[in-house]
CSV table of N, CA, C and O in Angstrom, one decimal:
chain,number,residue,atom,x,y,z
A,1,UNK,N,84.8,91.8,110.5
A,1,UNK,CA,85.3,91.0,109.4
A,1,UNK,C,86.7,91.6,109.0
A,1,UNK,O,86.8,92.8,108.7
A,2,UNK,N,87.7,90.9,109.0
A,2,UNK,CA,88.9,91.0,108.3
A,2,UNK,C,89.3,91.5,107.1
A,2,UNK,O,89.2,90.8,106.1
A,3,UNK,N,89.7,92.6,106.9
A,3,UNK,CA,90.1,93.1,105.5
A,3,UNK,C,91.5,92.4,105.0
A,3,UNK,O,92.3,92.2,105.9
A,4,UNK,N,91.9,91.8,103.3
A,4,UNK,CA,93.0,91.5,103.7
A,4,UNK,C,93.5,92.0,101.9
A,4,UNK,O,92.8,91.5,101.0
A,5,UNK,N,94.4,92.6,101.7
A,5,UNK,CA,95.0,93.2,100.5
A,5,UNK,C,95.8,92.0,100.2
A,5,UNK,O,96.5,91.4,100.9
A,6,UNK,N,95.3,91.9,98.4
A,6,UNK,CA,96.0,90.9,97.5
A,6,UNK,C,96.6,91.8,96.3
A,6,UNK,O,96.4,93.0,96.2
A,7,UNK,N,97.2,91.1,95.6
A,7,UNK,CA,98.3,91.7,94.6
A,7,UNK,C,97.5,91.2,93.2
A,7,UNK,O,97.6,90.1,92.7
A,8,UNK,N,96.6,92.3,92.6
A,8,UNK,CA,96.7,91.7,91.2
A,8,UNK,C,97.5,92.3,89.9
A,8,UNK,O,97.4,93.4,89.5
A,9,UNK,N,98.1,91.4,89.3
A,9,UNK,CA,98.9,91.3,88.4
A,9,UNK,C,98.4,91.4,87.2
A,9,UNK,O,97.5,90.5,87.1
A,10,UNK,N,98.4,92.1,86.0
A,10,UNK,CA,97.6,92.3,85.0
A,10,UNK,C,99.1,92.4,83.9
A,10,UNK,O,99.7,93.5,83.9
A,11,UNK,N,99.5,91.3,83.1
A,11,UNK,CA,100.3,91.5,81.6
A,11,UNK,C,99.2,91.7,81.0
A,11,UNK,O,98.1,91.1,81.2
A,12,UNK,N,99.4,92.8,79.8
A,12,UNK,CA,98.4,93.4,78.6
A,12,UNK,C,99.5,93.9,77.8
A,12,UNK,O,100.5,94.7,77.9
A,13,UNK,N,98.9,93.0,76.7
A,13,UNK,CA,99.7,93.3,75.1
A,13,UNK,C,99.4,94.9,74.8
A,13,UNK,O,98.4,95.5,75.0
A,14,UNK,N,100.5,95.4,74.3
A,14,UNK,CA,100.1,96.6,73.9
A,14,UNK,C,101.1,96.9,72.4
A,14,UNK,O,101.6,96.0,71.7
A,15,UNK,N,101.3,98.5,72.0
A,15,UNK,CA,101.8,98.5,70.8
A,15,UNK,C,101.7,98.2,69.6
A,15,UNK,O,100.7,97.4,69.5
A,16,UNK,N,102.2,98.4,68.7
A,16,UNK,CA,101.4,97.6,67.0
A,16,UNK,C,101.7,96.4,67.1
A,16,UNK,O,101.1,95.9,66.1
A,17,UNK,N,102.3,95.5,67.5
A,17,UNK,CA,102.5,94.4,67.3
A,17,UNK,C,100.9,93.4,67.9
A,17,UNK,O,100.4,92.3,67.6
A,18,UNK,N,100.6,94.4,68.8
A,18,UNK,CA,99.1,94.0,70.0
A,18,UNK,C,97.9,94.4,68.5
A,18,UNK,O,96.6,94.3,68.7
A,19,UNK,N,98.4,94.6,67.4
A,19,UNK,CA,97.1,95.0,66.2
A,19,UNK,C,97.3,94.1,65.2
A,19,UNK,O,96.4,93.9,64.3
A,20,UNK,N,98.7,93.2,65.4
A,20,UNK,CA,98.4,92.4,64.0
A,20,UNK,C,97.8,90.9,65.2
A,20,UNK,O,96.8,90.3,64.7
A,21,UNK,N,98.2,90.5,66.2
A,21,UNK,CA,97.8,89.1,67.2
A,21,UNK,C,97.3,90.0,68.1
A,21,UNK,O,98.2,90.6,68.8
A,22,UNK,N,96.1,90.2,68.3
A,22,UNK,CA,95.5,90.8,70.0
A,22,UNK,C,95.7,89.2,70.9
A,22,UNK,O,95.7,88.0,70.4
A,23,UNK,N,95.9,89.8,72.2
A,23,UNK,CA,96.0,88.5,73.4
A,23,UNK,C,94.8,89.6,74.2
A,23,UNK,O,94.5,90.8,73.8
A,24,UNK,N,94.4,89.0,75.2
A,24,UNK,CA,93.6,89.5,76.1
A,24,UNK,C,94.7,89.7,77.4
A,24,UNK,O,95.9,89.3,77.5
A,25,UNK,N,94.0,90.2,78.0
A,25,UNK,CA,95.2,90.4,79.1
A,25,UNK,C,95.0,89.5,80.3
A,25,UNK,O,94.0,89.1,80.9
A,26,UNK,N,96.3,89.2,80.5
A,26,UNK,CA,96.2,87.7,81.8
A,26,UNK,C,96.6,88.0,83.2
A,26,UNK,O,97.7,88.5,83.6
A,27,UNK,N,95.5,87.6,84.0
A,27,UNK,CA,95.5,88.3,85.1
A,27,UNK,C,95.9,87.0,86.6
A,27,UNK,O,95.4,85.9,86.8
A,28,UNK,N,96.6,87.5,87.1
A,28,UNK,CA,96.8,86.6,88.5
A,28,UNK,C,96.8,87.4,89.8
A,28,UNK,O,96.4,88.6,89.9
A,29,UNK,N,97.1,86.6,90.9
A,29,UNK,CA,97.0,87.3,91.9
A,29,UNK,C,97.4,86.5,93.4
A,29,UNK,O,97.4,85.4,93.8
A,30,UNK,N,97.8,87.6,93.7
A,30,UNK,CA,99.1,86.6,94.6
A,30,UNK,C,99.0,87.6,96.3
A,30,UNK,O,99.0,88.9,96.5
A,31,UNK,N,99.0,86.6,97.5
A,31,UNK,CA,99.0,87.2,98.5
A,31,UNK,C,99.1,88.3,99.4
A,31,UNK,O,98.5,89.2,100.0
A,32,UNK,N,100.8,87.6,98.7
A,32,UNK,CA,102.2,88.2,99.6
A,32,UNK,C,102.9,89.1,98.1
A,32,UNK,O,103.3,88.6,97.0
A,33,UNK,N,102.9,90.4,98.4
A,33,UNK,CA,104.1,91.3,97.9
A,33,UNK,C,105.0,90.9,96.9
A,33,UNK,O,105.0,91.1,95.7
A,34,UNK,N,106.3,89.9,98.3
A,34,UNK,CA,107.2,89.4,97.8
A,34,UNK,C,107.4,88.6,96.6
A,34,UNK,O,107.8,88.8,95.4
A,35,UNK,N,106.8,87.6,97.3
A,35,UNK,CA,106.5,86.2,96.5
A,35,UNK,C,106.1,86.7,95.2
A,35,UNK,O,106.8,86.4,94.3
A,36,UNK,N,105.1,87.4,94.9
A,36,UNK,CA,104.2,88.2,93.6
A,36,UNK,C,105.6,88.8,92.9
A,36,UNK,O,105.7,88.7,91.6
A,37,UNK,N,106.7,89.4,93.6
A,37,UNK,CA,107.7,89.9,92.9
A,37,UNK,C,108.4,88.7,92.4
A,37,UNK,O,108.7,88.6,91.2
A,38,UNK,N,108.7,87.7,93.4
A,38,UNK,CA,109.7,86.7,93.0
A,38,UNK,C,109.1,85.7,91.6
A,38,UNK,O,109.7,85.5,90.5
A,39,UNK,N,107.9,85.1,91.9
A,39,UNK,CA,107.5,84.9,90.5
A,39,UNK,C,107.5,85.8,89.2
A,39,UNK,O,107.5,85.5,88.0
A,40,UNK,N,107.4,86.7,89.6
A,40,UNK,CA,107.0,87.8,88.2
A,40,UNK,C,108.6,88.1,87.3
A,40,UNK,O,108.9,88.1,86.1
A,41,UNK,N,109.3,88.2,88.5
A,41,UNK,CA,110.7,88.3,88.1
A,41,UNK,C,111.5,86.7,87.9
A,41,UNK,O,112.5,86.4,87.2
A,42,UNK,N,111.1,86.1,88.4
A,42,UNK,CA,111.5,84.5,87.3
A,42,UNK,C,110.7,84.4,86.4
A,42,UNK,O,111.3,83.6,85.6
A,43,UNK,N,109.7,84.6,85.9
A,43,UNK,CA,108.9,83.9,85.2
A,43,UNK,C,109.7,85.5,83.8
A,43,UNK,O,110.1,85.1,82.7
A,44,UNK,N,109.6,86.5,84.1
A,44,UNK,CA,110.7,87.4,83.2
A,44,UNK,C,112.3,86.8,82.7
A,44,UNK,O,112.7,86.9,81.5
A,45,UNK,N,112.8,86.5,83.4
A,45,UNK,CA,114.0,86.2,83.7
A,45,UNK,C,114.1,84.7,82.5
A,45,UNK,O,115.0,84.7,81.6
A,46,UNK,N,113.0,83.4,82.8
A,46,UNK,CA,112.6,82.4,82.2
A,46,UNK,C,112.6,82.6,80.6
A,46,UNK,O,112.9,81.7,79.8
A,47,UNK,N,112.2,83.8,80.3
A,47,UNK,CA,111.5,84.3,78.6
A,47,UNK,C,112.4,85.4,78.2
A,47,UNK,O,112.2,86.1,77.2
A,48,UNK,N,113.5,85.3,79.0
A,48,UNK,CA,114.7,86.4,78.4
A,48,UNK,C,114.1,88.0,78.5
A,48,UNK,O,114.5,88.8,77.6
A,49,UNK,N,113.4,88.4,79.1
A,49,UNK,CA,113.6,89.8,79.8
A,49,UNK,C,114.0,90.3,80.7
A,49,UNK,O,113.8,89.8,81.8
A,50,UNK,N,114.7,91.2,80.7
A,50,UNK,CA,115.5,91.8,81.7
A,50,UNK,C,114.5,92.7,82.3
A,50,UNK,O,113.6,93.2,81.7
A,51,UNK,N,114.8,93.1,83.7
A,51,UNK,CA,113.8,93.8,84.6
A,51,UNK,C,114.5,94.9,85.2
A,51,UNK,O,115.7,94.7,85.4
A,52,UNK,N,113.9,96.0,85.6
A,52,UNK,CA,114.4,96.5,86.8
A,52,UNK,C,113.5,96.4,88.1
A,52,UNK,O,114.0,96.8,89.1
A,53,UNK,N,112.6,96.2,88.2
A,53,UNK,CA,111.8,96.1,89.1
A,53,UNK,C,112.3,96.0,90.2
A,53,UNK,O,113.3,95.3,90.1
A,54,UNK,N,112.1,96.4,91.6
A,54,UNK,CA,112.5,96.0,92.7
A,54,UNK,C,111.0,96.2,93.9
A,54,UNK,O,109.8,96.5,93.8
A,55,UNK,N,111.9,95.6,95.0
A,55,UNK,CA,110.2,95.6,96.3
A,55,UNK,C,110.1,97.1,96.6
A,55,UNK,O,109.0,97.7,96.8
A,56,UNK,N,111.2,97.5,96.6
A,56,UNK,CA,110.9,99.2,97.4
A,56,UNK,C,110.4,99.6,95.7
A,56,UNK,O,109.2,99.8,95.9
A,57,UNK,N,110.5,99.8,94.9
A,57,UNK,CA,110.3,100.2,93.5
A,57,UNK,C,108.5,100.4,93.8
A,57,UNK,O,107.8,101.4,94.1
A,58,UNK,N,108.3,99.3,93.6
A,58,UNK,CA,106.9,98.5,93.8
A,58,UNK,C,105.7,99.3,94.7
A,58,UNK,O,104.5,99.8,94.5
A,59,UNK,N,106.5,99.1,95.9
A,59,UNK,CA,105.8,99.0,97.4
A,59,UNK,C,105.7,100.6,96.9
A,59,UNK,O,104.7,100.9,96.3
A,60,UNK,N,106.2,101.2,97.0
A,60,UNK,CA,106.2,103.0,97.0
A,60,UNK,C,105.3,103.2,95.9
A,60,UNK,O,104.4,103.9,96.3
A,61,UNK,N,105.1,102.9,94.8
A,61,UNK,CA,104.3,103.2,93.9
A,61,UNK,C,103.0,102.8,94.2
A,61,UNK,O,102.0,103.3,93.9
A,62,UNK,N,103.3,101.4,95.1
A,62,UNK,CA,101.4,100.9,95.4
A,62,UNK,C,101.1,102.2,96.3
A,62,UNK,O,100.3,103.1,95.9
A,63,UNK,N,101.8,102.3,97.2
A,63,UNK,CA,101.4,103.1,98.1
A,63,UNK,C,101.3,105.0,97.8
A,63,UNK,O,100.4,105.5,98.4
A,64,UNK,N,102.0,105.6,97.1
A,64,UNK,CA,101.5,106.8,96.5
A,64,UNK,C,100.9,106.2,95.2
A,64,UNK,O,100.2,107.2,94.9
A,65,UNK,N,100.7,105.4,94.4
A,65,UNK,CA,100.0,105.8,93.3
A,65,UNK,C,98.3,104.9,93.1
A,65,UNK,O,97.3,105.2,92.5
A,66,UNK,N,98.7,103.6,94.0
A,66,UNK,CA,97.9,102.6,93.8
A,66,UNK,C,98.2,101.8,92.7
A,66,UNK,O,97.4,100.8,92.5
A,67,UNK,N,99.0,101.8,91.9
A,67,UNK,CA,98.9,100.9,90.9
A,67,UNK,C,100.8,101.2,90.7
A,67,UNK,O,101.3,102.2,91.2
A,68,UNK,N,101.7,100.0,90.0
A,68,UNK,CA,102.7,100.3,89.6
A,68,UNK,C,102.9,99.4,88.2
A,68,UNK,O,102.8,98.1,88.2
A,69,UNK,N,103.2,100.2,86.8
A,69,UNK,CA,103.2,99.8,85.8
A,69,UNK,C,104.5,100.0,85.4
A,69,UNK,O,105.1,101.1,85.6
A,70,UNK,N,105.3,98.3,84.5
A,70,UNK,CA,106.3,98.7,83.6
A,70,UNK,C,106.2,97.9,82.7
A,70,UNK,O,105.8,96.8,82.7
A,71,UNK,N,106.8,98.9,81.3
A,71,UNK,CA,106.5,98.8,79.5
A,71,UNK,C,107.5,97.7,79.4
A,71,UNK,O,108.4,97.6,80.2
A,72,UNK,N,107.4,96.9,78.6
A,72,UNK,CA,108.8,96.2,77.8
A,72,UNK,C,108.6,96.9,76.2
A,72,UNK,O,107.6,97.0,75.4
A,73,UNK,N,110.2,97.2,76.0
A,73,UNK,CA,110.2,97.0,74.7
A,73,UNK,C,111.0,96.2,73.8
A,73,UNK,O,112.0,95.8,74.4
A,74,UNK,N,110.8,95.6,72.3
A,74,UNK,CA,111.8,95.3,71.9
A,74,UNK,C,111.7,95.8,70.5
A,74,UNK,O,110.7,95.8,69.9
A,75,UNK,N,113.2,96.4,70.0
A,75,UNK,CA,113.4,96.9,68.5
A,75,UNK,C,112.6,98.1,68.6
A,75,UNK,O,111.8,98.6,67.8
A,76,UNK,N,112.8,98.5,69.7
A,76,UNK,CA,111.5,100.2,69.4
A,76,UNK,C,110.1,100.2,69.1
A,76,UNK,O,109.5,101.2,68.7
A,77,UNK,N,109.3,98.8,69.5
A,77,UNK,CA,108.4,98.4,69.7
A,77,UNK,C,107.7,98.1,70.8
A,77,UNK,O,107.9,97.0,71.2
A,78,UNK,N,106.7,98.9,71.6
A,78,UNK,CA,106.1,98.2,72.9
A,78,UNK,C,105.7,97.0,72.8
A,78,UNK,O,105.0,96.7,71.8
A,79,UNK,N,106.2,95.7,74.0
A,79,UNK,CA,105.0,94.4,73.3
A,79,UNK,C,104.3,94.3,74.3
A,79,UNK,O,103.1,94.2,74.0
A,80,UNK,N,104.4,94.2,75.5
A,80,UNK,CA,103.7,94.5,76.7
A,80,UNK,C,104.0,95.1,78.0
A,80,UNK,O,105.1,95.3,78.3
A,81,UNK,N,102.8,95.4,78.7
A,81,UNK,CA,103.1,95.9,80.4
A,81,UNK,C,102.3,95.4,81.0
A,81,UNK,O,101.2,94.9,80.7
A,82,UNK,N,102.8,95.5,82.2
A,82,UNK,CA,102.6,95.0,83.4
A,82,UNK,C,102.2,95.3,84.7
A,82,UNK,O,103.1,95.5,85.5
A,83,UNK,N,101.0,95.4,85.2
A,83,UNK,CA,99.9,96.3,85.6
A,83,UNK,C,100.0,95.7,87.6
A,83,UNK,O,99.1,95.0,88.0
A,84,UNK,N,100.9,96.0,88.3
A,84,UNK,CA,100.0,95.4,89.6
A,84,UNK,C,99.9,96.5,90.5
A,84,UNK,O,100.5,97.5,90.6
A,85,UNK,N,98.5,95.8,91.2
A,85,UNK,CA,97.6,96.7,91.4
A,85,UNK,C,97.4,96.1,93.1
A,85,UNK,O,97.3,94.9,93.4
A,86,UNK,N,97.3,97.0,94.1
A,86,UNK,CA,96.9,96.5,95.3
A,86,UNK,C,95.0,96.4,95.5
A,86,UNK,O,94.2,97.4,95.6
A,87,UNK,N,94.5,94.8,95.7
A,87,UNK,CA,93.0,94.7,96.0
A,87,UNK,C,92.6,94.4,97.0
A,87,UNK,O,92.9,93.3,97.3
A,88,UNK,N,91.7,95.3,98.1
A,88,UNK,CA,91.1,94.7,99.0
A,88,UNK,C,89.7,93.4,99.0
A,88,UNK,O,88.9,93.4,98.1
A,89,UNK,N,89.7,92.6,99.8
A,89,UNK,CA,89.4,91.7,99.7
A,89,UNK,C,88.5,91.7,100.9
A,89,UNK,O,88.9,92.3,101.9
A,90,UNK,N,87.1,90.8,100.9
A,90,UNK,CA,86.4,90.9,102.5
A,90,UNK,C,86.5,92.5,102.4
A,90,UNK,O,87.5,93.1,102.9
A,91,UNK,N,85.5,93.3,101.9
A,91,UNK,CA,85.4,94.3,102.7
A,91,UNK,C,84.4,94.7,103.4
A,91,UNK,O,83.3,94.2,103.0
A,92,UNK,N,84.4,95.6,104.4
A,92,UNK,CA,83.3,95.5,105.6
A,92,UNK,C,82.0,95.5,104.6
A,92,UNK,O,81.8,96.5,104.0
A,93,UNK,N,81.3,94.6,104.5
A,93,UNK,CA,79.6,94.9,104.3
A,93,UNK,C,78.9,95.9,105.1
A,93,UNK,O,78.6,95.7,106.3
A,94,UNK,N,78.4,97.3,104.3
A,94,UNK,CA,77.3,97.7,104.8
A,94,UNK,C,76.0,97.2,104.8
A,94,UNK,O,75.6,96.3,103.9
A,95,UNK,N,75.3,97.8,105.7
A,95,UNK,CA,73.9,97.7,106.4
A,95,UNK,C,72.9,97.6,105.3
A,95,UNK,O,72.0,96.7,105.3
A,96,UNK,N,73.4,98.9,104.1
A,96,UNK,CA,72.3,98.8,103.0
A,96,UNK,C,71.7,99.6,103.9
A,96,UNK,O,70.5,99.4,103.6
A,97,UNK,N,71.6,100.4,104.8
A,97,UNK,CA,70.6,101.4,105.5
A,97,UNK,C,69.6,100.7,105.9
A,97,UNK,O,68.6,101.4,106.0
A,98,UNK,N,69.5,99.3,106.2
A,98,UNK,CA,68.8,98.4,106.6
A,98,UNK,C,68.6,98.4,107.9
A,98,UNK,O,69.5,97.7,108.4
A,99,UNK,N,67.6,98.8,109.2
A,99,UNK,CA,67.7,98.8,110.6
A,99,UNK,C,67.3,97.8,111.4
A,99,UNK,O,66.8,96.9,110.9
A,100,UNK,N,67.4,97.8,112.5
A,100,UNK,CA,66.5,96.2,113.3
A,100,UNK,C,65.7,96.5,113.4
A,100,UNK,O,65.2,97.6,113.6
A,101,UNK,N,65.0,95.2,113.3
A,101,UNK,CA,63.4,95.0,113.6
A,101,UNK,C,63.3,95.1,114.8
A,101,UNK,O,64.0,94.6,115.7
A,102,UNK,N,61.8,96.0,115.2
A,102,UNK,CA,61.8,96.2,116.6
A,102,UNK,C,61.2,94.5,117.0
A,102,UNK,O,60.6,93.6,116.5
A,103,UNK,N,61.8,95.0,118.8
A,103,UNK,CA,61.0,94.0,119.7
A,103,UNK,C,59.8,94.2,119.5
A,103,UNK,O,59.4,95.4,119.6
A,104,UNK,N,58.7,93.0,119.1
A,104,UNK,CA,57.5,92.8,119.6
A,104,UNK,C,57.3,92.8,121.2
A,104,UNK,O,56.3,93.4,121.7
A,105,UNK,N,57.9,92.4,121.7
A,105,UNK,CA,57.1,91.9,123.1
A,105,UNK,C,57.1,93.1,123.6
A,105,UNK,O,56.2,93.3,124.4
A,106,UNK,N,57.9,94.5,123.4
A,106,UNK,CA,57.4,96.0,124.0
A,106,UNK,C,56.4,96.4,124.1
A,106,UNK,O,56.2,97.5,124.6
């Protein structure tokens, strides 16, 4: 069976502003790396946040940390971050320690 790593994306309200309107946190998930970057950074870009985010930024942190998180703030206020996270997908099923049934006809 094929293993295949997807990208999930997790925005979560945080800071005092996340105590007077709680949001739940909204989650997506996206194939390809890239593409996960190129939306994430238009869809910032769309709502007037500025980013530094980059692919090598990213990719190095999945890969030493497993997860890569960045804060926004505004006025000295956290209002959210931004959680993506590398998920394997299809992963091998074990046995469950389950063995074959023997041949009868032996």
């Amino acid at each position: 069976m094929k293993q295949q790593t997807i990208y999930e994306v997790a925005v979560i309200s945080i800071g005092s502003l996340n105590a007077v309107r709680t949001k739940d946190p909204v989650l997506n998930y996206f194939s390809n790396l890239q593409k996960c970057l190129d939306h994430l950074l238009g869809a910032l870009a769309v709502h007037g946040w500025e980013s530094k985010m980059n692919y090598t930024a990213v990719y190095r942190n999945l890969k030493a940390k497993g997860k890569y998180v960045a804060e926004f703030s505004f006025a000295g206020n956290k209002i959210f971050k931004i959680v993506i996270t590398a998920r394997t997908i299809n992963p091998s099923i074990s046995t469950l320690g389950i063995e074959d049934k023997p041949d009868s006809k032996k």
